[in-house]
Amino acid sequence: ANGRFGVPADETLEAYFAGLPPMSADGGSEEEFQEYWQCWRCPRLLPGGWLERRVHPQLAPSMAWPYWYHPESQTYAFDEPPSAPSIGEEAKFEPIEPAPSFSRCGPVWDMTCDELKEMLRQRGESTRRGITPQDLAARAVDEYENWLPRVQSWHDYIHHTFWFMGHDPSKGFTRESFADDDFFRALAAAATPRLQWMHPINIAYLAWTFSRPNVVVPEFMKAVGDHLSDGLLPMLDRCALCTMIWVYWKLRAPHPRFFRAVAEELKRPVRMRSLAPRNFQNSMIAFSRSGYEDPELIDRLAMGIRRLIDAHDPRRSKTATSVLFSYTCRSEDEVPADAFRINSLTVIMRAFADLRASVSSTHVQRCVGSMADYVKRSIERSPPMMREAGDAAQFVAALGQAAGACRPLKECMGPFISMLPDVLQGAPRNSARALQQGFFACGLDGMDMT
């Protein structure tokens, strides 16, 4: 049997995602989010010490979906524990205590986020006005404690994160786009004892702002990982969860318990089904470059990647909403998931190769086959806006290096030999050189790169 675009269907892949409740149609309705937020603020307390909250609406079949966590044993349950109250028994709740108030004295409390951004763009201006890093940090924590997010998206956070002043996408995230190191150190000190009053998705974006200017505060990162591992990971949306694991890698901040907890959350089929291409890329970067060994996790990530690329028409820049839902921000912006690009598959290919044991897995080999087929289809069909110079050559080079270590992957190289001019079209010299090295690594030396 064949799937879409002539890709062979695979019963194992289909079985992995079979039996799940229907996928969210819209990433969560307003009613679902209201209940989700309320259950974060005031979780239900069951006999035996279980706390009941709601998974992120992205993971729910268009209705609020409960989960349970047992703090003493650090155990999750996604079916109601046997100690649940019987029908008619009064429910008990464990509300979060109100946060201690900040003094709210000084000019920083009278300024909007846009005004604070403008001030921080002018280096030294805050000092001239008598505003200290501690003043700014208190204002930042207060900002994040007093609004509730739907998803981790810049569409919303740009209005609340004054210490990230924006950036030019053509230049990437420069150091000048963020407040100085003194601010971040003060922010870590202010936020660490107040994490319980900050929604978990806000915590994730807060941690991300440390990663881009590469400000490492080990005690803050440990506190964040401990806090989120204590029963809160199912509340994170797909971007927050996979960004967080990337942040720990980026900051070289090891947290074994957090990595284990995220790995277990990602292994759940309903979570894996919710991931977008960028989430797979961030997860593979973090786990492979951190040397995290979990063959089951890598197999499941490989199956999730295949689910998306086998179903995608590479002429489209966005993933079809029938395959993966869009999300809607508080700003009412609806954001469909970006589709895989060749460059992102190259990153994933290298990550598989870094985890040497993974390329011998049947699931990973099938995924690599699907990736190679997608790249071939992308070379043939993708519009220029989805391509970058040398992207195909870099992918085939990475595939060749992996095939050198795992001979069964060598057959994936065949189609690219017959279309070598297309693979090399527009490729800079370094990409052509990398491609030649890839062919050599898998025993296909002598290929003409001219």
Short mmCIF file of N, CA, C and O in Angstrom, two decimals, residues 218-293:
data_model
loop_
_atom_site.label_atom_id
_atom_site.label_comp_id
_atom_site.label_asym_id
_atom_site.label_seq_id
_atom_site.Cartn_x
_atom_site.Cartn_y
_atom_site.Cartn_z
N PRO A 218 23.65 29.31 36.93
CA PRO A 218 23.36 27.89 37.19
C PRO A 218 22.27 27.65 38.22
O PRO A 218 21.41 26.78 38.02
N GLU A 219 22.24 28.43 39.30
CA GLU A 219 21.24 28.19 40.34
C GLU A 219 19.82 28.50 39.83
O GLU A 219 18.84 27.85 40.23
N PHE A 220 19.72 29.49 38.93
CA PHE A 220 18.41 29.79 38.34
C PHE A 220 17.95 28.65 37.44
O PHE A 220 16.81 28.20 37.52
N MET A 221 18.84 28.15 36.58
CA MET A 221 18.47 27.07 35.69
C MET A 221 18.13 25.79 36.45
O MET A 221 17.23 25.04 36.06
N LYS A 222 18.82 25.55 37.54
CA LYS A 222 18.48 24.37 38.35
C LYS A 222 17.09 24.53 38.96
O LYS A 222 16.28 23.58 38.96
N ALA A 223 16.80 25.72 39.48
CA ALA A 223 15.49 25.95 40.09
C ALA A 223 14.38 25.82 39.06
O ALA A 223 13.32 25.23 39.34
N VAL A 224 14.59 26.33 37.84
CA VAL A 224 13.59 26.23 36.79
C VAL A 224 13.34 24.76 36.43
O VAL A 224 12.19 24.31 36.34
N GLY A 225 14.41 24.00 36.23
CA GLY A 225 14.25 22.59 35.88
C GLY A 225 13.56 21.79 36.96
O GLY A 225 12.69 20.95 36.67
N ASP A 226 13.92 22.04 38.21
CA ASP A 226 13.27 21.35 39.33
C ASP A 226 11.78 21.69 39.37
O ASP A 226 10.93 20.81 39.55
N HIS A 227 11.48 22.97 39.22
CA HIS A 227 10.09 23.41 39.32
C HIS A 227 9.23 22.81 38.21
O HIS A 227 8.14 22.27 38.48
N LEU A 228 9.69 22.87 36.97
CA LEU A 228 8.90 22.35 35.87
C LEU A 228 8.79 20.83 35.92
O LEU A 228 7.78 20.25 35.50
N SER A 229 9.82 20.17 36.45
CA SER A 229 9.78 18.71 36.56
C SER A 229 8.79 18.25 37.61
O SER A 229 8.38 17.07 37.61
N ASP A 230 8.42 19.13 38.52
CA ASP A 230 7.49 18.76 39.60
C ASP A 230 6.04 18.83 39.10
O ASP A 230 5.22 19.60 39.62
N GLY A 231 5.73 18.07 38.07
CA GLY A 231 4.35 17.90 37.66
C GLY A 231 3.79 18.88 36.67
O GLY A 231 2.59 18.88 36.41
N LEU A 232 4.63 19.72 36.07
CA LEU A 232 4.10 20.79 35.22
C LEU A 232 4.35 20.60 33.72
O LEU A 232 3.79 21.35 32.91
N LEU A 233 5.14 19.61 33.33
CA LEU A 233 5.49 19.49 31.90
C LEU A 233 4.29 19.27 30.99
O LEU A 233 4.26 19.81 29.87
N PRO A 234 3.25 18.51 31.39
CA PRO A 234 2.10 18.37 30.49
C PRO A 234 1.35 19.68 30.25
O PRO A 234 0.55 19.76 29.32
N MET A 235 1.61 20.71 31.05
CA MET A 235 0.95 22.00 30.86
C MET A 235 1.64 22.86 29.80
O MET A 235 1.10 23.87 29.36
N LEU A 236 2.85 22.47 29.39
CA LEU A 236 3.58 23.26 28.40
C LEU A 236 3.06 22.98 27.00
O LEU A 236 2.75 21.83 26.65
N ASP A 237 2.99 24.02 26.18
CA ASP A 237 2.67 23.81 24.78
C ASP A 237 3.90 23.22 24.09
O ASP A 237 4.98 23.13 24.67
N ARG A 238 3.72 22.83 22.83
CA ARG A 238 4.81 22.13 22.14
C ARG A 238 6.07 22.98 22.02
O ARG A 238 7.19 22.46 22.17
N CYS A 239 5.91 24.28 21.77
CA CYS A 239 7.08 25.14 21.60
C CYS A 239 7.81 25.35 22.92
O CYS A 239 9.04 25.32 22.98
N ALA A 240 7.07 25.57 23.99
CA ALA A 240 7.70 25.78 25.30
C ALA A 240 8.48 24.54 25.73
O ALA A 240 9.62 24.64 26.20
N LEU A 241 7.89 23.36 25.57
CA LEU A 241 8.55 22.13 26.01
C LEU A 241 9.85 21.91 25.25
O LEU A 241 10.90 21.66 25.86
N CYS A 242 9.82 22.02 23.93
CA CYS A 242 11.01 21.70 23.14
C CYS A 242 12.02 22.84 23.14
O CYS A 242 13.22 22.60 22.98
N THR A 243 11.56 24.07 23.33
CA THR A 243 12.50 25.17 23.50
C THR A 243 13.27 25.03 24.80
O THR A 243 14.48 25.29 24.85
N MET A 244 12.59 24.60 25.86
CA MET A 244 13.26 24.49 27.16
C MET A 244 14.42 23.50 27.12
O MET A 244 15.49 23.77 27.66
N ILE A 245 14.22 22.35 26.48
CA ILE A 245 15.30 21.38 26.44
C ILE A 245 16.46 21.92 25.61
O ILE A 245 17.63 21.69 25.90
N TRP A 246 16.14 22.70 24.56
CA TRP A 246 17.17 23.36 23.76
C TRP A 246 17.92 24.40 24.58
O TRP A 246 19.15 24.53 24.47
N VAL A 247 17.21 25.13 25.42
CA VAL A 247 17.83 26.16 26.25
C VAL A 247 18.88 25.55 27.18
O VAL A 247 19.98 26.09 27.35
N TYR A 248 18.56 24.41 27.77
CA TYR A 248 19.54 23.77 28.67
C TYR A 248 20.79 23.36 27.91
O TYR A 248 21.91 23.48 28.42
N TRP A 249 20.61 22.87 26.67
CA TRP A 249 21.80 22.56 25.88
C TRP A 249 22.56 23.84 25.54
O TRP A 249 23.78 23.90 25.69
N LYS A 250 21.85 24.85 25.08
CA LYS A 250 22.50 26.09 24.63
C LYS A 250 23.31 26.72 25.75
O LYS A 250 24.42 27.24 25.52
N LEU A 251 22.80 26.70 26.96
CA LEU A 251 23.49 27.33 28.09
C LEU A 251 24.47 26.39 28.77
O LEU A 251 25.09 26.76 29.77
N ARG A 252 24.62 25.18 28.23
CA ARG A 252 25.52 24.18 28.83
C ARG A 252 25.21 24.06 30.32
O ARG A 252 26.10 24.11 31.18
N ALA A 253 23.92 23.89 30.61
CA ALA A 253 23.44 23.83 32.00
C ALA A 253 22.84 22.44 32.24
O ALA A 253 21.63 22.26 32.06
N PRO A 254 23.64 21.45 32.59
CA PRO A 254 23.11 20.09 32.74
C PRO A 254 22.06 19.99 33.84
O PRO A 254 22.20 20.60 34.91
N HIS A 255 21.02 19.25 33.55
CA HIS A 255 19.96 19.01 34.54
C HIS A 255 19.38 17.63 34.23
O HIS A 255 18.34 17.51 33.57
N PRO A 256 20.03 16.57 34.69
CA PRO A 256 19.61 15.20 34.33
C PRO A 256 18.15 14.91 34.61
O PRO A 256 17.47 14.27 33.79
N ARG A 257 17.64 15.37 35.76
CA ARG A 257 16.24 15.08 36.07
C ARG A 257 15.31 15.73 35.05
O ARG A 257 14.33 15.11 34.60
N PHE A 258 15.59 16.96 34.66
CA PHE A 258 14.75 17.64 33.69
C PHE A 258 14.81 16.94 32.33
O PHE A 258 13.77 16.74 31.68
N PHE A 259 15.99 16.54 31.89
CA PHE A 259 16.10 15.84 30.62
C PHE A 259 15.31 14.54 30.65
O PHE A 259 14.61 14.21 29.68
N ARG A 260 15.39 13.79 31.75
CA ARG A 260 14.63 12.54 31.84
C ARG A 260 13.13 12.82 31.80
O ARG A 260 12.37 12.10 31.14
N ALA A 261 12.71 13.85 32.51
CA ALA A 261 11.28 14.17 32.57
C ALA A 261 10.75 14.60 31.20
O ALA A 261 9.66 14.20 30.78
N VAL A 262 11.52 15.43 30.48
CA VAL A 262 11.09 15.86 29.15
C VAL A 262 11.06 14.66 28.20
O VAL A 262 10.14 14.52 27.38
N ALA A 263 12.06 13.79 28.29
CA ALA A 263 12.09 12.61 27.43
C ALA A 263 10.84 11.77 27.63
O ALA A 263 10.23 11.31 26.66
N GLU A 264 10.45 11.56 28.88
CA GLU A 264 9.26 10.75 29.14
C GLU A 264 7.99 11.44 28.63
O GLU A 264 7.09 10.79 28.11
N GLU A 265 7.92 12.76 28.75
CA GLU A 265 6.76 13.49 28.23
C GLU A 265 6.70 13.39 26.71
O GLU A 265 5.63 13.19 26.13
N LEU A 266 7.85 13.51 26.04
CA LEU A 266 7.87 13.44 24.59
C LEU A 266 7.50 12.06 24.07
O LEU A 266 6.99 11.93 22.95
N LYS A 267 7.77 11.02 24.84
CA LYS A 267 7.49 9.66 24.37
C LYS A 267 5.99 9.38 24.28
O LYS A 267 5.59 8.43 23.60
N ARG A 268 5.17 10.16 24.95
CA ARG A 268 3.73 9.90 24.90
C ARG A 268 3.23 10.17 23.47
O ARG A 268 3.46 11.25 22.92
N PRO A 269 2.56 9.20 22.84
CA PRO A 269 2.13 9.39 21.45
C PRO A 269 1.30 10.66 21.24
O PRO A 269 1.44 11.32 20.21
N VAL A 270 0.44 11.01 22.21
CA VAL A 270 -0.39 12.19 22.03
C VAL A 270 0.46 13.46 22.02
O VAL A 270 0.13 14.43 21.32
N ARG A 271 1.56 13.46 22.76
CA ARG A 271 2.49 14.60 22.72
C ARG A 271 3.28 14.58 21.42
O ARG A 271 3.44 15.62 20.76
N MET A 272 3.79 13.41 21.04
CA MET A 272 4.58 13.31 19.82
C MET A 272 3.77 13.78 18.61
O MET A 272 4.29 14.46 17.72
N ARG A 273 2.49 13.43 18.59
CA ARG A 273 1.63 13.83 17.47
C ARG A 273 1.46 15.34 17.40
O ARG A 273 1.16 15.89 16.33
N SER A 274 1.65 16.05 18.50
CA SER A 274 1.42 17.49 18.54
C SER A 274 2.62 18.30 18.06
O SER A 274 2.51 19.51 17.84
N LEU A 275 3.79 17.66 17.92
CA LEU A 275 5.02 18.42 17.65
C LEU A 275 5.09 18.92 16.21
O LEU A 275 4.68 18.24 15.27
N ALA A 276 5.64 20.12 16.06
CA ALA A 276 5.85 20.74 14.75
C ALA A 276 7.30 20.54 14.33
O ALA A 276 8.16 20.16 15.13
N PRO A 277 7.63 20.75 13.04
CA PRO A 277 9.00 20.54 12.58
C PRO A 277 10.07 21.21 13.43
O PRO A 277 11.10 20.59 13.75
N ARG A 278 9.87 22.47 13.80
CA ARG A 278 10.89 23.15 14.61
C ARG A 278 11.07 22.47 15.97
O ARG A 278 12.19 22.43 16.52
N ASN A 279 10.00 21.92 16.53
CA ASN A 279 10.10 21.22 17.81
C ASN A 279 10.96 19.97 17.69
O ASN A 279 11.76 19.66 18.58
N PHE A 280 10.80 19.24 16.59
CA PHE A 280 11.64 18.06 16.38
C PHE A 280 13.11 18.47 16.24
O PHE A 280 14.00 17.83 16.79
N GLN A 281 13.34 19.54 15.50
CA GLN A 281 14.72 20.00 15.32
C GLN A 281 15.35 20.39 16.65
O GLN A 281 16.47 19.97 16.97
N ASN A 282 14.65 21.19 17.45
CA ASN A 282 15.21 21.61 18.74
C ASN A 282 15.46 20.42 19.66
O ASN A 282 16.47 20.37 20.38
N SER A 283 14.54 19.47 19.67
CA SER A 283 14.70 18.29 20.53
C SER A 283 15.91 17.46 20.11
O SER A 283 16.71 17.02 20.95
N MET A 284 16.05 17.23 18.80
CA MET A 284 17.18 16.43 18.32
C MET A 284 18.51 17.13 18.59
O MET A 284 19.49 16.49 18.96
N ILE A 285 18.55 18.45 18.42
CA ILE A 285 19.77 19.19 18.75
C ILE A 285 20.12 19.00 20.22
O ILE A 285 21.27 18.65 20.58
N ALA A 286 19.15 19.22 21.09
CA ALA A 286 19.42 19.19 22.53
C ALA A 286 19.84 17.82 23.00
O ALA A 286 20.85 17.67 23.72
N PHE A 287 19.11 16.79 22.63
CA PHE A 287 19.43 15.46 23.14
C PHE A 287 20.71 14.90 22.54
O PHE A 287 21.51 14.28 23.24
N SER A 288 20.94 15.15 21.24
CA SER A 288 22.15 14.59 20.62
C SER A 288 23.41 15.31 21.09
O SER A 288 24.40 14.68 21.44
N ARG A 289 23.38 16.64 21.12
CA ARG A 289 24.59 17.39 21.47
C ARG A 289 24.87 17.36 22.96
O ARG A 289 25.99 17.67 23.39
N SER A 290 23.87 16.99 23.75
CA SER A 290 24.10 16.81 25.18
C SER A 290 24.53 15.38 25.50
O SER A 290 24.81 15.06 26.66
N GLY A 291 24.58 14.53 24.47
CA GLY A 291 24.99 13.15 24.68
C GLY A 291 23.98 12.33 25.46
O GLY A 291 24.36 11.36 26.14
N TYR A 292 22.71 12.70 25.37
CA TYR A 292 21.68 11.99 26.13
C TYR A 292 21.32 10.71 25.40
O TYR A 292 20.89 10.73 24.25
N GLU A 293 21.50 9.58 26.07
CA GLU A 293 21.25 8.28 25.46
C GLU A 293 19.89 7.75 25.89
O GLU A 293 19.66 7.46 27.06
#
